[in-house]
Short mmCIF file of N, CA and C in Angstrom, two decimals:
data_model
loop_
_atom_site.label_atom_id
_atom_site.label_comp_id
_atom_site.label_asym_id
_atom_site.label_seq_id
_atom_site.Cartn_x
_atom_site.Cartn_y
_atom_site.Cartn_z
N MET A 231 2.72 -39.67 36.43
CA MET A 231 2.33 -38.72 35.41
C MET A 231 3.02 -39.13 34.11
N SER A 232 2.27 -39.14 33.05
CA SER A 232 2.84 -39.50 31.76
C SER A 232 2.86 -38.27 30.86
N CYS A 233 4.05 -37.85 30.51
CA CYS A 233 4.22 -36.68 29.64
C CYS A 233 5.08 -37.09 28.46
N PRO A 234 4.88 -36.45 27.32
CA PRO A 234 5.73 -36.75 26.17
C PRO A 234 7.19 -36.45 26.50
N SER A 235 8.09 -37.20 25.92
CA SER A 235 9.52 -36.97 26.19
C SER A 235 10.02 -35.77 25.39
N PHE A 236 11.16 -35.25 25.83
CA PHE A 236 11.77 -34.08 25.20
C PHE A 236 13.23 -34.40 24.98
N GLN A 237 13.72 -34.22 23.79
CA GLN A 237 15.08 -34.63 23.46
C GLN A 237 16.06 -33.46 23.33
N GLY A 238 15.68 -32.25 23.74
CA GLY A 238 16.50 -31.08 23.48
C GLY A 238 17.59 -30.78 24.49
N MET A 239 17.83 -31.67 25.44
CA MET A 239 18.80 -31.38 26.49
C MET A 239 20.18 -31.11 25.90
N ARG A 240 20.78 -29.98 26.32
CA ARG A 240 22.08 -29.61 25.79
C ARG A 240 23.16 -29.60 26.85
N TYR A 241 22.85 -29.11 28.04
CA TYR A 241 23.84 -29.02 29.11
C TYR A 241 23.84 -30.31 29.92
N HIS A 242 25.01 -30.87 30.15
CA HIS A 242 25.14 -32.13 30.88
C HIS A 242 25.95 -31.89 32.15
N PRO A 243 25.28 -31.63 33.28
CA PRO A 243 26.02 -31.32 34.51
C PRO A 243 26.93 -32.44 34.99
N TRP A 244 26.54 -33.69 34.79
CA TRP A 244 27.40 -34.80 35.22
C TRP A 244 28.71 -34.79 34.43
N ARG A 245 28.61 -34.57 33.13
CA ARG A 245 29.81 -34.49 32.29
C ARG A 245 30.65 -33.27 32.67
N HIS A 246 29.99 -32.16 32.93
CA HIS A 246 30.68 -30.94 33.32
C HIS A 246 31.44 -31.16 34.63
N ALA A 247 30.81 -31.82 35.60
CA ALA A 247 31.48 -32.13 36.88
C ALA A 247 32.70 -33.00 36.63
N ARG A 248 32.56 -33.99 35.78
CA ARG A 248 33.70 -34.86 35.45
C ARG A 248 34.83 -34.06 34.82
N ASP A 249 34.48 -33.17 33.89
CA ASP A 249 35.49 -32.35 33.22
C ASP A 249 36.22 -31.42 34.19
N LEU A 250 35.54 -31.03 35.26
CA LEU A 250 36.14 -30.17 36.29
C LEU A 250 36.85 -30.98 37.39
N ASP A 251 36.86 -32.30 37.24
CA ASP A 251 37.43 -33.20 38.25
C ASP A 251 36.73 -33.08 39.60
N ILE A 252 35.43 -32.90 39.57
CA ILE A 252 34.63 -32.87 40.78
C ILE A 252 34.03 -34.27 40.97
N ALA A 253 34.26 -34.85 42.13
CA ALA A 253 33.68 -36.16 42.45
C ALA A 253 32.25 -35.95 42.95
N ILE A 254 31.41 -36.94 42.73
CA ILE A 254 30.02 -36.88 43.19
C ILE A 254 29.75 -38.13 44.00
N GLU A 255 29.16 -37.94 45.18
CA GLU A 255 28.78 -39.10 46.00
C GLU A 255 27.38 -38.88 46.55
N PHE A 256 26.69 -39.99 46.77
CA PHE A 256 25.34 -39.97 47.32
C PHE A 256 25.42 -40.24 48.81
N VAL A 257 24.73 -39.41 49.60
CA VAL A 257 24.82 -39.49 51.05
C VAL A 257 23.41 -39.64 51.62
N PRO A 258 23.16 -40.73 52.36
CA PRO A 258 21.85 -40.87 52.99
C PRO A 258 21.68 -39.80 54.09
N ASN A 259 20.48 -39.31 54.25
CA ASN A 259 20.12 -38.38 55.33
C ASN A 259 20.86 -37.05 55.29
N LEU A 260 21.36 -36.64 54.15
CA LEU A 260 21.97 -35.32 54.01
C LEU A 260 20.86 -34.28 54.17
N ARG A 261 21.07 -33.28 55.01
CA ARG A 261 20.01 -32.28 55.27
C ARG A 261 19.67 -31.49 54.02
N ALA A 262 20.68 -30.98 53.36
CA ALA A 262 20.45 -30.22 52.12
C ALA A 262 20.27 -31.19 50.96
N ARG A 263 19.74 -30.71 49.84
CA ARG A 263 19.64 -31.56 48.65
C ARG A 263 21.02 -31.93 48.16
N ALA A 264 21.95 -30.97 48.27
CA ALA A 264 23.32 -31.22 47.83
C ALA A 264 24.24 -30.18 48.46
N THR A 265 25.53 -30.52 48.52
CA THR A 265 26.53 -29.58 49.02
C THR A 265 27.79 -29.73 48.17
N TYR A 266 28.63 -28.69 48.20
CA TYR A 266 29.91 -28.75 47.51
C TYR A 266 31.00 -28.31 48.47
N SER A 267 32.11 -29.04 48.46
CA SER A 267 33.28 -28.63 49.23
C SER A 267 34.49 -29.38 48.71
N ALA A 268 35.56 -28.66 48.48
CA ALA A 268 36.87 -29.25 48.17
C ALA A 268 36.83 -30.35 47.11
N GLY A 269 36.21 -30.06 45.97
CA GLY A 269 36.22 -31.01 44.87
C GLY A 269 35.23 -32.16 44.99
N LEU A 270 34.26 -32.04 45.90
CA LEU A 270 33.29 -33.11 46.11
C LEU A 270 31.88 -32.53 46.19
N ILE A 271 30.99 -33.04 45.35
CA ILE A 271 29.57 -32.72 45.46
C ILE A 271 28.92 -33.90 46.15
N GLN A 272 28.21 -33.61 47.23
CA GLN A 272 27.44 -34.64 47.92
C GLN A 272 25.97 -34.39 47.62
N ILE A 273 25.27 -35.45 47.23
CA ILE A 273 23.86 -35.36 46.89
C ILE A 273 23.08 -36.27 47.83
N ARG A 274 21.97 -35.75 48.35
CA ARG A 274 21.13 -36.56 49.22
C ARG A 274 20.61 -37.77 48.45
N ALA A 275 20.83 -38.94 48.98
CA ALA A 275 20.32 -40.17 48.37
C ALA A 275 18.80 -40.11 48.34
N GLY A 276 18.21 -40.64 47.27
CA GLY A 276 16.76 -40.70 47.17
C GLY A 276 16.13 -39.60 46.33
N LEU A 277 16.91 -38.63 45.87
CA LEU A 277 16.36 -37.61 44.99
C LEU A 277 16.04 -38.22 43.63
N SER A 278 15.08 -37.64 42.93
CA SER A 278 14.77 -38.11 41.58
C SER A 278 15.91 -37.73 40.63
N GLN A 279 15.94 -38.33 39.46
CA GLN A 279 16.97 -38.00 38.48
C GLN A 279 16.92 -36.52 38.11
N ARG A 280 15.72 -35.98 37.96
CA ARG A 280 15.58 -34.56 37.62
C ARG A 280 16.12 -33.68 38.75
N GLU A 281 15.84 -34.05 40.01
CA GLU A 281 16.35 -33.30 41.15
C GLU A 281 17.87 -33.40 41.25
N ARG A 282 18.41 -34.59 41.00
CA ARG A 282 19.87 -34.77 41.05
C ARG A 282 20.54 -33.92 39.97
N ARG A 283 19.97 -33.90 38.79
CA ARG A 283 20.54 -33.12 37.68
C ARG A 283 20.59 -31.64 38.04
N ALA A 284 19.50 -31.12 38.60
CA ALA A 284 19.47 -29.71 39.00
C ALA A 284 20.44 -29.44 40.15
N ALA A 285 20.54 -30.38 41.09
CA ALA A 285 21.44 -30.20 42.24
C ALA A 285 22.90 -30.17 41.80
N VAL A 286 23.28 -31.05 40.88
CA VAL A 286 24.67 -31.06 40.39
C VAL A 286 24.98 -29.75 39.67
N ALA A 287 24.06 -29.30 38.81
CA ALA A 287 24.27 -28.03 38.10
C ALA A 287 24.41 -26.87 39.09
N HIS A 288 23.58 -26.86 40.12
CA HIS A 288 23.62 -25.82 41.15
C HIS A 288 24.97 -25.81 41.86
N GLU A 289 25.44 -26.97 42.27
CA GLU A 289 26.70 -27.04 43.02
C GLU A 289 27.90 -26.70 42.13
N ILE A 290 27.82 -27.00 40.84
CA ILE A 290 28.89 -26.60 39.92
C ILE A 290 29.00 -25.08 39.86
N VAL A 291 27.86 -24.39 39.87
CA VAL A 291 27.89 -22.92 39.86
C VAL A 291 28.58 -22.41 41.13
N HIS A 292 28.27 -23.01 42.29
CA HIS A 292 28.97 -22.63 43.53
C HIS A 292 30.48 -22.82 43.37
N TYR A 293 30.87 -23.96 42.81
CA TYR A 293 32.29 -24.25 42.60
C TYR A 293 32.95 -23.18 41.72
N GLU A 294 32.31 -22.87 40.59
CA GLU A 294 32.88 -21.90 39.65
C GLU A 294 32.98 -20.50 40.25
N ARG A 295 32.05 -20.15 41.11
CA ARG A 295 32.06 -18.83 41.74
C ARG A 295 33.02 -18.76 42.93
N GLY A 296 33.46 -19.92 43.40
CA GLY A 296 34.33 -19.94 44.57
C GLY A 296 33.59 -19.66 45.87
N ASP A 297 32.30 -19.96 45.90
CA ASP A 297 31.51 -19.71 47.11
C ASP A 297 32.00 -20.58 48.25
N ASP A 298 31.97 -20.01 49.45
CA ASP A 298 32.42 -20.76 50.63
C ASP A 298 31.28 -21.07 51.60
N GLY A 299 30.04 -20.73 51.22
CA GLY A 299 28.90 -21.04 52.08
C GLY A 299 28.68 -20.03 53.20
N VAL A 300 29.45 -18.96 53.19
CA VAL A 300 29.34 -17.95 54.25
C VAL A 300 28.60 -16.73 53.70
N ALA A 301 27.62 -16.25 54.46
CA ALA A 301 26.90 -15.03 54.11
C ALA A 301 26.67 -14.24 55.40
N CYS A 302 26.56 -12.93 55.27
CA CYS A 302 26.44 -12.09 56.46
C CYS A 302 25.05 -12.13 57.09
N SER A 303 24.07 -12.64 56.37
CA SER A 303 22.72 -12.77 56.93
C SER A 303 21.97 -13.86 56.18
N ARG A 304 20.87 -14.29 56.77
CA ARG A 304 20.02 -15.28 56.11
C ARG A 304 19.50 -14.73 54.78
N TRP A 305 19.13 -13.44 54.77
CA TRP A 305 18.64 -12.82 53.54
C TRP A 305 19.69 -12.90 52.44
N HIS A 306 20.94 -12.58 52.77
CA HIS A 306 22.02 -12.64 51.78
C HIS A 306 22.24 -14.08 51.29
N LEU A 307 22.16 -15.03 52.19
CA LEU A 307 22.32 -16.43 51.81
C LEU A 307 21.21 -16.86 50.85
N GLN A 308 19.97 -16.48 51.15
CA GLN A 308 18.85 -16.83 50.27
C GLN A 308 19.01 -16.17 48.90
N LYS A 309 19.47 -14.93 48.90
CA LYS A 309 19.70 -14.22 47.63
C LYS A 309 20.79 -14.93 46.82
N LEU A 310 21.88 -15.29 47.48
CA LEU A 310 22.97 -16.02 46.81
C LEU A 310 22.47 -17.33 46.23
N GLU A 311 21.72 -18.10 47.03
CA GLU A 311 21.22 -19.39 46.56
C GLU A 311 20.30 -19.24 45.36
N ARG A 312 19.45 -18.21 45.37
CA ARG A 312 18.56 -17.97 44.23
C ARG A 312 19.37 -17.60 42.99
N GLN A 313 20.38 -16.74 43.14
CA GLN A 313 21.23 -16.37 42.00
C GLN A 313 21.95 -17.59 41.43
N VAL A 314 22.48 -18.42 42.31
CA VAL A 314 23.19 -19.63 41.87
C VAL A 314 22.23 -20.56 41.15
N HIS A 315 21.04 -20.76 41.73
CA HIS A 315 20.11 -21.69 41.11
C HIS A 315 19.57 -21.14 39.79
N LEU A 316 19.42 -19.83 39.70
CA LEU A 316 18.98 -19.25 38.43
C LEU A 316 20.03 -19.47 37.34
N GLU A 317 21.30 -19.32 37.67
CA GLU A 317 22.36 -19.61 36.70
C GLU A 317 22.32 -21.08 36.29
N ALA A 318 22.13 -21.96 37.26
CA ALA A 318 22.02 -23.39 36.94
C ALA A 318 20.81 -23.64 36.04
N ALA A 319 19.69 -22.99 36.34
CA ALA A 319 18.48 -23.16 35.53
C ALA A 319 18.70 -22.67 34.10
N ARG A 320 19.43 -21.57 33.95
CA ARG A 320 19.71 -21.06 32.59
C ARG A 320 20.57 -22.04 31.80
N ARG A 321 21.48 -22.70 32.47
CA ARG A 321 22.30 -23.71 31.79
C ARG A 321 21.47 -24.92 31.40
N LEU A 322 20.59 -25.33 32.29
CA LEU A 322 19.81 -26.54 32.08
C LEU A 322 18.68 -26.34 31.07
N ILE A 323 18.16 -25.11 30.98
CA ILE A 323 17.00 -24.84 30.12
C ILE A 323 17.32 -23.69 29.18
N THR A 324 17.59 -24.00 27.93
CA THR A 324 17.82 -22.95 26.94
C THR A 324 16.48 -22.31 26.57
N ILE A 325 16.54 -21.14 26.00
CA ILE A 325 15.31 -20.47 25.57
C ILE A 325 14.60 -21.29 24.50
N GLU A 326 15.35 -21.89 23.60
CA GLU A 326 14.74 -22.73 22.56
C GLU A 326 14.00 -23.91 23.18
N ASP A 327 14.63 -24.54 24.16
CA ASP A 327 14.00 -25.68 24.83
C ASP A 327 12.78 -25.23 25.64
N LEU A 328 12.88 -24.08 26.29
CA LEU A 328 11.76 -23.55 27.06
C LEU A 328 10.57 -23.27 26.14
N ALA A 329 10.82 -22.63 25.02
CA ALA A 329 9.75 -22.34 24.06
C ALA A 329 9.11 -23.63 23.57
N ASP A 330 9.93 -24.62 23.25
CA ASP A 330 9.41 -25.90 22.77
C ASP A 330 8.55 -26.59 23.83
N ALA A 331 8.95 -26.48 25.08
CA ALA A 331 8.23 -27.16 26.16
C ALA A 331 6.88 -26.50 26.47
N VAL A 332 6.81 -25.18 26.39
CA VAL A 332 5.58 -24.50 26.80
C VAL A 332 4.51 -24.44 25.71
N ILE A 333 4.90 -24.63 24.47
CA ILE A 333 3.90 -24.58 23.39
C ILE A 333 2.97 -25.78 23.52
N GLY A 334 1.70 -25.51 23.70
CA GLY A 334 0.70 -26.56 23.73
C GLY A 334 0.68 -27.40 24.99
N GLU A 335 1.43 -27.02 26.01
CA GLU A 335 1.47 -27.80 27.25
C GLU A 335 1.11 -26.89 28.42
N PRO A 336 -0.12 -26.98 28.94
CA PRO A 336 -0.54 -26.06 29.99
C PRO A 336 -0.10 -26.45 31.41
N ASP A 337 0.53 -27.59 31.56
CA ASP A 337 0.83 -28.13 32.88
C ASP A 337 2.31 -27.94 33.24
N TYR A 338 2.60 -27.13 34.27
CA TYR A 338 3.99 -26.86 34.65
C TYR A 338 4.78 -28.12 35.00
N PRO A 339 4.22 -29.04 35.80
CA PRO A 339 5.00 -30.26 36.10
C PRO A 339 5.37 -31.05 34.84
N CYS A 340 4.48 -31.08 33.85
CA CYS A 340 4.80 -31.77 32.60
C CYS A 340 5.88 -31.02 31.82
N MET A 341 5.83 -29.70 31.85
CA MET A 341 6.87 -28.91 31.18
C MET A 341 8.22 -29.19 31.82
N ALA A 342 8.26 -29.21 33.16
CA ALA A 342 9.51 -29.49 33.87
C ALA A 342 10.01 -30.89 33.52
N GLN A 343 9.10 -31.84 33.46
CA GLN A 343 9.50 -33.20 33.12
C GLN A 343 10.06 -33.27 31.70
N LYS A 344 9.43 -32.57 30.77
CA LYS A 344 9.94 -32.53 29.39
C LYS A 344 11.37 -32.01 29.34
N LEU A 345 11.66 -31.04 30.20
CA LEU A 345 12.97 -30.41 30.22
C LEU A 345 13.96 -31.13 31.12
N TRP A 346 13.52 -32.17 31.77
CA TRP A 346 14.34 -33.01 32.64
C TRP A 346 14.95 -32.22 33.80
N VAL A 347 14.09 -31.35 34.41
CA VAL A 347 14.47 -30.60 35.60
C VAL A 347 13.33 -30.72 36.62
N ASP A 348 13.63 -30.40 37.87
CA ASP A 348 12.59 -30.40 38.89
C ASP A 348 11.69 -29.18 38.71
N ASP A 349 10.52 -29.20 39.35
CA ASP A 349 9.54 -28.13 39.18
C ASP A 349 10.10 -26.78 39.60
N TYR A 350 10.84 -26.72 40.72
CA TYR A 350 11.38 -25.45 41.21
C TYR A 350 12.31 -24.82 40.17
N THR A 351 13.18 -25.62 39.59
CA THR A 351 14.12 -25.10 38.59
C THR A 351 13.37 -24.55 37.39
N PHE A 352 12.35 -25.27 36.94
CA PHE A 352 11.55 -24.80 35.80
C PHE A 352 10.85 -23.48 36.13
N ARG A 353 10.19 -23.43 37.29
CA ARG A 353 9.44 -22.22 37.67
C ARG A 353 10.38 -21.01 37.84
N LEU A 354 11.56 -21.25 38.40
CA LEU A 354 12.52 -20.16 38.57
C LEU A 354 12.96 -19.64 37.20
N ARG A 355 13.27 -20.55 36.29
CA ARG A 355 13.71 -20.15 34.94
C ARG A 355 12.63 -19.34 34.24
N LEU A 356 11.40 -19.82 34.36
CA LEU A 356 10.28 -19.14 33.71
C LEU A 356 10.03 -17.77 34.34
N ALA A 357 10.16 -17.67 35.66
CA ALA A 357 9.91 -16.41 36.36
C ALA A 357 10.93 -15.33 36.02
N TYR A 358 12.14 -15.74 35.66
CA TYR A 358 13.21 -14.77 35.41
C TYR A 358 13.62 -14.70 33.94
N VAL A 359 12.67 -14.92 33.05
CA VAL A 359 12.94 -14.74 31.63
C VAL A 359 13.13 -13.25 31.38
N SER A 360 14.24 -12.89 30.77
CA SER A 360 14.52 -11.47 30.49
C SER A 360 13.65 -10.98 29.33
N ASP A 361 13.61 -9.67 29.15
CA ASP A 361 12.85 -9.10 28.03
C ASP A 361 13.39 -9.61 26.70
N GLU A 362 14.70 -9.70 26.58
CA GLU A 362 15.31 -10.21 25.35
C GLU A 362 14.92 -11.67 25.11
N GLU A 363 14.95 -12.47 26.18
CA GLU A 363 14.56 -13.88 26.05
C GLU A 363 13.08 -14.00 25.71
N ARG A 364 12.26 -13.13 26.30
CA ARG A 364 10.83 -13.13 26.01
C ARG A 364 10.60 -12.89 24.51
N GLU A 365 11.34 -11.95 23.94
CA GLU A 365 11.23 -11.68 22.51
C GLU A 365 11.66 -12.89 21.69
N GLN A 366 12.73 -13.57 22.13
CA GLN A 366 13.18 -14.78 21.43
C GLN A 366 12.09 -15.84 21.45
N ILE A 367 11.47 -16.03 22.61
CA ILE A 367 10.42 -17.04 22.74
C ILE A 367 9.26 -16.69 21.82
N GLN A 368 8.85 -15.43 21.82
CA GLN A 368 7.73 -15.04 20.97
C GLN A 368 8.07 -15.22 19.49
N HIS A 369 9.32 -15.03 19.13
CA HIS A 369 9.75 -15.26 17.75
C HIS A 369 9.70 -16.75 17.41
N LEU A 370 10.02 -17.60 18.38
CA LEU A 370 10.06 -19.04 18.15
C LEU A 370 8.67 -19.69 18.18
N CYS A 371 7.72 -19.02 18.83
CA CYS A 371 6.39 -19.61 19.02
C CYS A 371 5.43 -19.19 17.91
N PRO A 372 4.41 -19.99 17.71
CA PRO A 372 3.39 -19.63 16.72
C PRO A 372 2.75 -18.28 17.09
N SER A 373 2.23 -17.60 16.09
CA SER A 373 1.69 -16.25 16.30
C SER A 373 0.53 -16.24 17.29
N GLU A 374 -0.22 -17.33 17.42
CA GLU A 374 -1.36 -17.35 18.34
C GLU A 374 -0.94 -17.59 19.80
N TRP A 375 0.34 -17.87 20.01
CA TRP A 375 0.84 -18.14 21.36
C TRP A 375 1.63 -16.95 21.84
N ARG A 376 1.33 -16.47 23.04
CA ARG A 376 2.05 -15.33 23.60
C ARG A 376 2.30 -15.54 25.08
N ILE A 377 3.40 -14.95 25.58
CA ILE A 377 3.68 -14.95 27.01
C ILE A 377 2.92 -13.79 27.63
N ALA A 378 2.18 -14.05 28.68
CA ALA A 378 1.41 -12.99 29.35
C ALA A 378 2.33 -12.02 30.04
#
């Protein structure tokens, strides 16, 4: 797929991991996309650059929250993972960048590529735009463009 490039990236998860003294290693056949434990993020080998970027940001949020991977039920674990990934998505995709990506681009995979994130991260960020963020986007976008 060929999409125009986007230069608005502001959050750098690799740099953030380095600043936190978190080591990153690639692991073949890792079941999860990535894991964090004791100062080490492990990423499944073979992920795309966009997937790796989202995975590192996600695991940094776990580190900052002090998560231990334990939840009282599968439902709670899924809720925790969604909250963590939403925070990672907010760091990776600013409202200004989101507005810039969606103007004139009807294709979600191309929007995600412009923002240098995987499709899931983009869709999650878009699905959880707050009312305040929605107003910001509408202010940034041309008058003929509106969020449904």
